[in-house]
mmCIF file of C-alpha atoms and ligand atoms in Angstrom:
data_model
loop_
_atom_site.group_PDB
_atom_site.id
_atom_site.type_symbol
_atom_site.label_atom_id
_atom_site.label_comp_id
_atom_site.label_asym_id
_atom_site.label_seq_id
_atom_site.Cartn_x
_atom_site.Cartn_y
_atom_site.Cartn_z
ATOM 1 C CA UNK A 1 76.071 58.100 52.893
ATOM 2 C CA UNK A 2 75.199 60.171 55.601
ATOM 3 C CA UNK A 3 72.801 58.624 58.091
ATOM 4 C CA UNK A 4 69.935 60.690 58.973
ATOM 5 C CA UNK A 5 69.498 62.490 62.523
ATOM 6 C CA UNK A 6 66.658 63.643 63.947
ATOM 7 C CA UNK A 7 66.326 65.537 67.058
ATOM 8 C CA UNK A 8 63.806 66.706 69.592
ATOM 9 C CA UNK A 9 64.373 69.634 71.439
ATOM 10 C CA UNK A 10 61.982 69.758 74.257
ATOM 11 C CA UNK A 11 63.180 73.483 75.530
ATOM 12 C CA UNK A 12 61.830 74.337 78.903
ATOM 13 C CA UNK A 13 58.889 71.097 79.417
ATOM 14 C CA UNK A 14 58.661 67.836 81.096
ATOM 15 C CA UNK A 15 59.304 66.914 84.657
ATOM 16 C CA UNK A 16 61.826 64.418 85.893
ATOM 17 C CA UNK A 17 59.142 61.941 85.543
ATOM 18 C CA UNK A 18 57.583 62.555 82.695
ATOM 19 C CA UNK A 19 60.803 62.494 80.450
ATOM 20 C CA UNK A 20 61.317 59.117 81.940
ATOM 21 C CA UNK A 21 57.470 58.070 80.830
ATOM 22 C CA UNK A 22 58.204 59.456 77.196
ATOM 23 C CA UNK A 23 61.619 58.411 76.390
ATOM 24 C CA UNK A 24 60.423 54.510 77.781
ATOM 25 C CA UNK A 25 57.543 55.052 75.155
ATOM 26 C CA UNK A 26 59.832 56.874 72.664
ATOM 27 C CA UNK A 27 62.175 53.910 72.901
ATOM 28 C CA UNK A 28 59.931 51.216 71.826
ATOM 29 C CA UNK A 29 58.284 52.723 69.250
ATOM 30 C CA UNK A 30 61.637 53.880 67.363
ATOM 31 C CA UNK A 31 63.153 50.845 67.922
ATOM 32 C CA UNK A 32 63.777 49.391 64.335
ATOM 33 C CA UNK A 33 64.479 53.071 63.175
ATOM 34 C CA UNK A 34 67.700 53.537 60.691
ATOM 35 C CA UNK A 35 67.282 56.911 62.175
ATOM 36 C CA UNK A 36 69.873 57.792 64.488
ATOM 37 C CA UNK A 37 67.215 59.558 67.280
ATOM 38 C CA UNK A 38 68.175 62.095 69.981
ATOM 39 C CA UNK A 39 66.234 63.923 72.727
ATOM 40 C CA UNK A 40 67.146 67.018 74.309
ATOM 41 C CA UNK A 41 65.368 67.135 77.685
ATOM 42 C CA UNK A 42 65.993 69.774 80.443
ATOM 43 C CA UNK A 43 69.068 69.691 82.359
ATOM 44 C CA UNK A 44 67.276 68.793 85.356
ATOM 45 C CA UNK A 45 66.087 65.426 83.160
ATOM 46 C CA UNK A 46 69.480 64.216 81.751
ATOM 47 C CA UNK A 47 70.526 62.262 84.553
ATOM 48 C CA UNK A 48 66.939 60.201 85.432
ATOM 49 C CA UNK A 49 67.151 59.562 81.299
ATOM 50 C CA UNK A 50 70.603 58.406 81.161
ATOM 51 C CA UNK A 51 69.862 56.463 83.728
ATOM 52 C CA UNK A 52 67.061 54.046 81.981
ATOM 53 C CA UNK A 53 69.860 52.573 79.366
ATOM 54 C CA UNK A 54 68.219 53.398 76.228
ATOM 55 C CA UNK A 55 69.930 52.148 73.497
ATOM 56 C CA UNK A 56 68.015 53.581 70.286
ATOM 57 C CA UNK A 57 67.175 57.315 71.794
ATOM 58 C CA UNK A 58 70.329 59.199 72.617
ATOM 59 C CA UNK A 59 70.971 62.205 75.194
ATOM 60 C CA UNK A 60 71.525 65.511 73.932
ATOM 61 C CA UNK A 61 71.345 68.779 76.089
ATOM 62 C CA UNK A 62 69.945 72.329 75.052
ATOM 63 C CA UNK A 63 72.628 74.729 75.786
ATOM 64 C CA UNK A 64 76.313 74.578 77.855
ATOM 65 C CA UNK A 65 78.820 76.781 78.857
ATOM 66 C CA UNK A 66 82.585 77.138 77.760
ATOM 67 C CA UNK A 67 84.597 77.022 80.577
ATOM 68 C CA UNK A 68 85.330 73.340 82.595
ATOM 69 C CA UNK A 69 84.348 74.667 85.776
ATOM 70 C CA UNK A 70 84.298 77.264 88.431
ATOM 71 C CA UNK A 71 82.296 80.670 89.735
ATOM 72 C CA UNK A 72 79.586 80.746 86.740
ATOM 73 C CA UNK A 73 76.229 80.675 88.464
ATOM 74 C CA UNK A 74 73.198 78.945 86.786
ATOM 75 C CA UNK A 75 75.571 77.441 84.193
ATOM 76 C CA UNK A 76 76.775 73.887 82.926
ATOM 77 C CA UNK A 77 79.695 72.700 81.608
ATOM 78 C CA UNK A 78 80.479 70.326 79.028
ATOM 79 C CA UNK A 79 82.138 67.689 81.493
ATOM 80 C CA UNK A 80 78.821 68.118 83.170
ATOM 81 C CA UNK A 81 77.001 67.005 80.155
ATOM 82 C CA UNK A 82 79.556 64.504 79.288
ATOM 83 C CA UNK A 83 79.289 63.143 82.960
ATOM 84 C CA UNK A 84 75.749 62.442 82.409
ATOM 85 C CA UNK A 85 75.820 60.951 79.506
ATOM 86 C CA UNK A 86 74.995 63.517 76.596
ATOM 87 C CA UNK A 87 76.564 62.674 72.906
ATOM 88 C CA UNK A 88 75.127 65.768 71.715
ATOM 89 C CA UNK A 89 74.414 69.425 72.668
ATOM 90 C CA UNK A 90 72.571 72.095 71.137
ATOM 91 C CA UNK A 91 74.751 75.207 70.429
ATOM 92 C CA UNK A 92 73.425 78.746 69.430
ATOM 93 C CA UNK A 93 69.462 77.591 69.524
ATOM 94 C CA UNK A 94 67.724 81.106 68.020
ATOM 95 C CA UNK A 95 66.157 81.482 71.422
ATOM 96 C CA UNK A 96 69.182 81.360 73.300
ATOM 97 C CA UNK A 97 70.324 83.946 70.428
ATOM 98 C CA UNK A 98 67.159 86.211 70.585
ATOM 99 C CA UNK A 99 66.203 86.164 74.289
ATOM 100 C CA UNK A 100 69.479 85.535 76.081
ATOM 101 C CA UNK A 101 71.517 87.715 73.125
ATOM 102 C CA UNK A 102 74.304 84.602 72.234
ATOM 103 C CA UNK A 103 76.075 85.649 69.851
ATOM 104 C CA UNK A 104 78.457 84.148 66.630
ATOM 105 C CA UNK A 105 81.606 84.259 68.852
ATOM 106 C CA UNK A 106 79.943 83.165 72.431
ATOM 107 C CA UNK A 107 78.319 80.574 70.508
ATOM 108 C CA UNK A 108 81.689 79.755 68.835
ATOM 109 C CA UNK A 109 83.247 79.222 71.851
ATOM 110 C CA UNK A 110 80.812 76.916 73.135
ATOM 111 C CA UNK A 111 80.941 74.796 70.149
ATOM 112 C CA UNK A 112 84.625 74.338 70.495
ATOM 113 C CA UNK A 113 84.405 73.510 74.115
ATOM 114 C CA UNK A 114 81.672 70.950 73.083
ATOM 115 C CA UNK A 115 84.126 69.273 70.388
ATOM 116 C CA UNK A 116 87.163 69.187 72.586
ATOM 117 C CA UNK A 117 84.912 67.172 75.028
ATOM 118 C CA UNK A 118 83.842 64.869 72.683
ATOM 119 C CA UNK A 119 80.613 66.069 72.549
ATOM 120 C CA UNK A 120 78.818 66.613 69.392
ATOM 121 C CA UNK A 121 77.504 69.997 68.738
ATOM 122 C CA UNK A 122 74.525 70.491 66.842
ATOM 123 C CA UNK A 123 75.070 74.030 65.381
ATOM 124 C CA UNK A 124 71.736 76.191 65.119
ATOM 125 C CA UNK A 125 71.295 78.463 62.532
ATOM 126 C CA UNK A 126 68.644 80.646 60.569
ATOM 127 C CA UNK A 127 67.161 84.055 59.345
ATOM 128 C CA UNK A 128 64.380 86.475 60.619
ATOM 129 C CA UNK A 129 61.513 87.155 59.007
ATOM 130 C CA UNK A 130 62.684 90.883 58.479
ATOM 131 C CA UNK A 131 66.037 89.288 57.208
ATOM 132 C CA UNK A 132 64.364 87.034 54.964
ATOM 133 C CA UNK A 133 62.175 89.439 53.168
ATOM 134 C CA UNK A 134 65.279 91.975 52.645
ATOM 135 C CA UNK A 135 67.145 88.592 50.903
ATOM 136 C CA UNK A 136 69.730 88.171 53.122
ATOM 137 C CA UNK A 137 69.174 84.358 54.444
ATOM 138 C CA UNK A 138 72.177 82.989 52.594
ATOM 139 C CA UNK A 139 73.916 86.044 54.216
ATOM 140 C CA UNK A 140 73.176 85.790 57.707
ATOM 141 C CA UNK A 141 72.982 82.190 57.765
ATOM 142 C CA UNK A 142 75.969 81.757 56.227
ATOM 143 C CA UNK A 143 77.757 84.126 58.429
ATOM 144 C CA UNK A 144 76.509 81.857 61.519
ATOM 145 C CA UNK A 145 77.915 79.001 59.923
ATOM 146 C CA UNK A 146 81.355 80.459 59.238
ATOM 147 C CA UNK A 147 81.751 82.124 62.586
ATOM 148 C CA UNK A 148 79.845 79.805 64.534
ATOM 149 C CA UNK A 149 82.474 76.757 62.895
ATOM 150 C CA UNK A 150 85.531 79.003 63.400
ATOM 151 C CA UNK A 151 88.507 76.799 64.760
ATOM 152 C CA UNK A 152 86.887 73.895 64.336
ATOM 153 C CA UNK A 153 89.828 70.776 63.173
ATOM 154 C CA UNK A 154 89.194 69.272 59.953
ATOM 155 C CA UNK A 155 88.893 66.034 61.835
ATOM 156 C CA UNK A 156 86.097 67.267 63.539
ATOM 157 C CA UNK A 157 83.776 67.977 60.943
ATOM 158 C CA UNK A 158 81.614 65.147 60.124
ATOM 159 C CA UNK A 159 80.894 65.276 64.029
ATOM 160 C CA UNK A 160 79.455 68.083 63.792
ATOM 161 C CA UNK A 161 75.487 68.249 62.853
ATOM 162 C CA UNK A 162 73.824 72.367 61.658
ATOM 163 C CA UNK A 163 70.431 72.891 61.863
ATOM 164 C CA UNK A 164 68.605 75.534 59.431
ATOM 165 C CA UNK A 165 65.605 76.674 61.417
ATOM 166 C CA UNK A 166 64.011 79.789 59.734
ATOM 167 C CA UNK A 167 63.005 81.595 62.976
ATOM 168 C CA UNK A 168 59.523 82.358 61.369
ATOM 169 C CA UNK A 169 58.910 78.822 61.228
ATOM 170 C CA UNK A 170 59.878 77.860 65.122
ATOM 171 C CA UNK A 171 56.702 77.311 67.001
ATOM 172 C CA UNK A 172 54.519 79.266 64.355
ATOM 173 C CA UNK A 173 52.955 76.858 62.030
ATOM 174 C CA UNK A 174 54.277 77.910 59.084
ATOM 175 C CA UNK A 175 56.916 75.936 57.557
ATOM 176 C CA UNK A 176 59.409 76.561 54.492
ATOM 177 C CA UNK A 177 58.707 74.437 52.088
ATOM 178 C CA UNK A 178 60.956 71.449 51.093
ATOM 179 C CA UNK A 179 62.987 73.225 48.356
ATOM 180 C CA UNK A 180 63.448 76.533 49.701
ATOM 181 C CA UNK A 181 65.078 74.693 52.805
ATOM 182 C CA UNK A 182 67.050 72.233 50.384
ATOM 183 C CA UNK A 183 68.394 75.680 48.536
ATOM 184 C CA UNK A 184 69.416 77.252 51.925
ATOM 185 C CA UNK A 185 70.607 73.750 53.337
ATOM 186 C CA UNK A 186 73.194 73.573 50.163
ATOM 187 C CA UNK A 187 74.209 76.178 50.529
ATOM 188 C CA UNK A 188 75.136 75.737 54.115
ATOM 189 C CA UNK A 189 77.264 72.272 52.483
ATOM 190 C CA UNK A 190 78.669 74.653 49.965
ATOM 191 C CA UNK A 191 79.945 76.752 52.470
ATOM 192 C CA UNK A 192 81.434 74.034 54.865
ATOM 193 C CA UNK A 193 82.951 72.581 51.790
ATOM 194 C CA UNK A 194 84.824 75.667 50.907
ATOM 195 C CA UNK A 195 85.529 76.036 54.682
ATOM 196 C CA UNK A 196 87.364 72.853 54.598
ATOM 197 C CA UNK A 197 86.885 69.964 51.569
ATOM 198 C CA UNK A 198 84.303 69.465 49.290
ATOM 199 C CA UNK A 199 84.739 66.351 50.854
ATOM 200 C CA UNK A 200 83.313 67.462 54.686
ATOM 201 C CA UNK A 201 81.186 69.940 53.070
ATOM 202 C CA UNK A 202 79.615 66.135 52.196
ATOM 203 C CA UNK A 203 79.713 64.631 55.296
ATOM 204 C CA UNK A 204 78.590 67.204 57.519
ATOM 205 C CA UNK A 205 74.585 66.219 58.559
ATOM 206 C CA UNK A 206 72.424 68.985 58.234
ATOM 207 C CA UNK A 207 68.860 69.367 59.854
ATOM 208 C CA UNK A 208 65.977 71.373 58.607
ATOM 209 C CA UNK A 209 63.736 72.664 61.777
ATOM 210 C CA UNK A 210 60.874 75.216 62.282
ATOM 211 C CA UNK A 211 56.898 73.734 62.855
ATOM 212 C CA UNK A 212 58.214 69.613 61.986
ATOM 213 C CA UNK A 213 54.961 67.168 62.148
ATOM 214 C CA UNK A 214 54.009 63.640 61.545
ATOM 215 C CA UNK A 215 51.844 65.210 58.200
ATOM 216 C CA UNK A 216 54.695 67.710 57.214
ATOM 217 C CA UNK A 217 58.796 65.793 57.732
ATOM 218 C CA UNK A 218 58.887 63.965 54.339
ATOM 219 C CA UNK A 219 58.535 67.136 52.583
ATOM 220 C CA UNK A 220 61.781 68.044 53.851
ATOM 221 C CA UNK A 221 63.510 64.184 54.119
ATOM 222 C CA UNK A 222 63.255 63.169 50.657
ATOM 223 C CA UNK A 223 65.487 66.660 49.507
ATOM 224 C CA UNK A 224 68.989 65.824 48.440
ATOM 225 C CA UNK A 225 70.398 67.797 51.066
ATOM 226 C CA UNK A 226 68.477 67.754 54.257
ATOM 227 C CA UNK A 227 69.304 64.656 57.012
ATOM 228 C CA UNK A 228 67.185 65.367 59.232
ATOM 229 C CA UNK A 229 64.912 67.305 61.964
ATOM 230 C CA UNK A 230 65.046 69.500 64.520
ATOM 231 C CA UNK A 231 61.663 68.858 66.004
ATOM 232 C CA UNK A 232 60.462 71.325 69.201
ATOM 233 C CA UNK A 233 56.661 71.061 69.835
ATOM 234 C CA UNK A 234 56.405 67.433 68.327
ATOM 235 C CA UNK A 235 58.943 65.780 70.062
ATOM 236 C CA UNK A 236 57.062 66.399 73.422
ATOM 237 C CA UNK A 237 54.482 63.314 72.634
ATOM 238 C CA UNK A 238 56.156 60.402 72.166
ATOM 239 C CA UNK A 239 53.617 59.441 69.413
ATOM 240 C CA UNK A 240 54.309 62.230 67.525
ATOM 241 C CA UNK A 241 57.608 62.211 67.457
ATOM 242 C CA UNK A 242 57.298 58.909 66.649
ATOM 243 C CA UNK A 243 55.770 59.353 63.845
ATOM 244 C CA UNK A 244 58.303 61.728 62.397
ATOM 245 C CA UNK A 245 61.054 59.624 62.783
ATOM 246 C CA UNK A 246 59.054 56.933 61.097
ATOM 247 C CA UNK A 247 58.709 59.425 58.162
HETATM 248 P P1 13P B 1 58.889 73.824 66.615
HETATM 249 O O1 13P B 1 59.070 72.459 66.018
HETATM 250 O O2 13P B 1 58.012 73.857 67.805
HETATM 251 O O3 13P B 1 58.567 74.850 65.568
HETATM 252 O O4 13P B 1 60.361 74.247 67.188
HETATM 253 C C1 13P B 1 61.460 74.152 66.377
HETATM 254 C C2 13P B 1 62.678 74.349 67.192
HETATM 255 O O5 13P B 1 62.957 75.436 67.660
HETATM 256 C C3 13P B 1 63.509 73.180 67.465
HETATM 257 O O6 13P B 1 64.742 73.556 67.985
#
């Protein structure tokens, strides 16, 4: 059984003190969740959350870089995150893709520095519209998925969570519906499975994203193959996000 994850990725919002105010809220009101439940603040948040204790909401960061330490202005590196209490980080996020031009073999990098860490990477993944509309989602996404998990040991594997997030869905309204993201989502297991086992292709966690509400996340829960969110604008009101979790 894989248990399911869902994650809020706040991208560039929220002062210092008003991640405190919502992860104190957050915490409470996810309390008797079976959902495991991560936030990914700002870097300039992680530390002021770590520090409250939380013990349902987890710390996850938006981006890192692969190297330990050293002359790399503006970046951070996965001791860093470690030091400051992350579990997870998000790895290859389509805007750090589009606007900052990652791409399959930066991002692998980064995801390998993450695991040999012990962080836990959540691997972002997902089409264009343009793509989309000249049928080639399995394509691309699966090519993110196989480059992105180059390297990666065996053993590793069911640490690791993907996220599908059509990029016409981030931020936009629109969502895929349940199945359509269930068909893509397999076929992201499918090809983890025949990267490794059937076996991990089963135990990897795998996260729809793209326009997640309260009204919208059981659509995509109750299919066979999707564990979870990747929530951006609703996970920055402690209510809402809330209310996903409590799907
Ligand atoms: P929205 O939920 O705002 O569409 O963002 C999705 C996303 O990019 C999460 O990483």
């Amino acid at each position: 059984m894989r248990t399911p994850i869902i994650a809020g990725n706040w991208k560039m919002n929220k002062t210092v003190g008003e991640a405190v105010e919502l992860c104190r809220q957050l915490e409470k009101e996810v309390a008797d969740s079976p959902v495991e439940v991560v936030v990914c603040p700002p870097f300039t948040a992680l530390s002021a959350v770590n520090a409250l204790g939380l013990e349902k909401v987890k710390l996850g960061a938006q981006n890192l870089y692969f190297t330990e330490k050293g002359a790399y202005t503006g970046e951070i590196s996965p001791g860093m995150l470690v030091d400051v209490g992350c579990e997870y980080v998000l790895v290859g996020h389509s805007e750090r893709r589009e606007l900052f031009k990652e791409d399959n073999q930066l991002i692998n990098k980064k995801l390998l520095k993450a695991v040999e860490f012990g962080l836990k990477p959540i691997l972002c993944v997902g089409e264009t519209l343009e793509e989309r509309q000249a049928g080639e989602t399995e394509k691309v996404v699966l090519s993110q998925v196989r480059e992105g998990l180059a390297g990666v040991e065996a053993e590793k594997i069911p640490s690791v969570v993907i996220a599908y997030e059509p990029i016409w869905a981030i931020g936009t309204g629109e969502t895929s519906d349940g199945e359509d993201a269930n068909k893509v989502i397999s076929a992201i297991r499918r090809a983890v499975g025949e990267m490794y086992t059937p076996e991990l292709g089963g135990k990897v966690r795998i996260q729809y994203g793209g326009s997640v509400k309260p009204g919208n996340v059981a659509e995509f829960m109750e299919q066979s193959d999707i564990d979870g969110a990747l929530v951006g604008g609703a996970s920055l009101k402690a209510s809402d996000f809330a209310g996903i979790v409590k799907f």
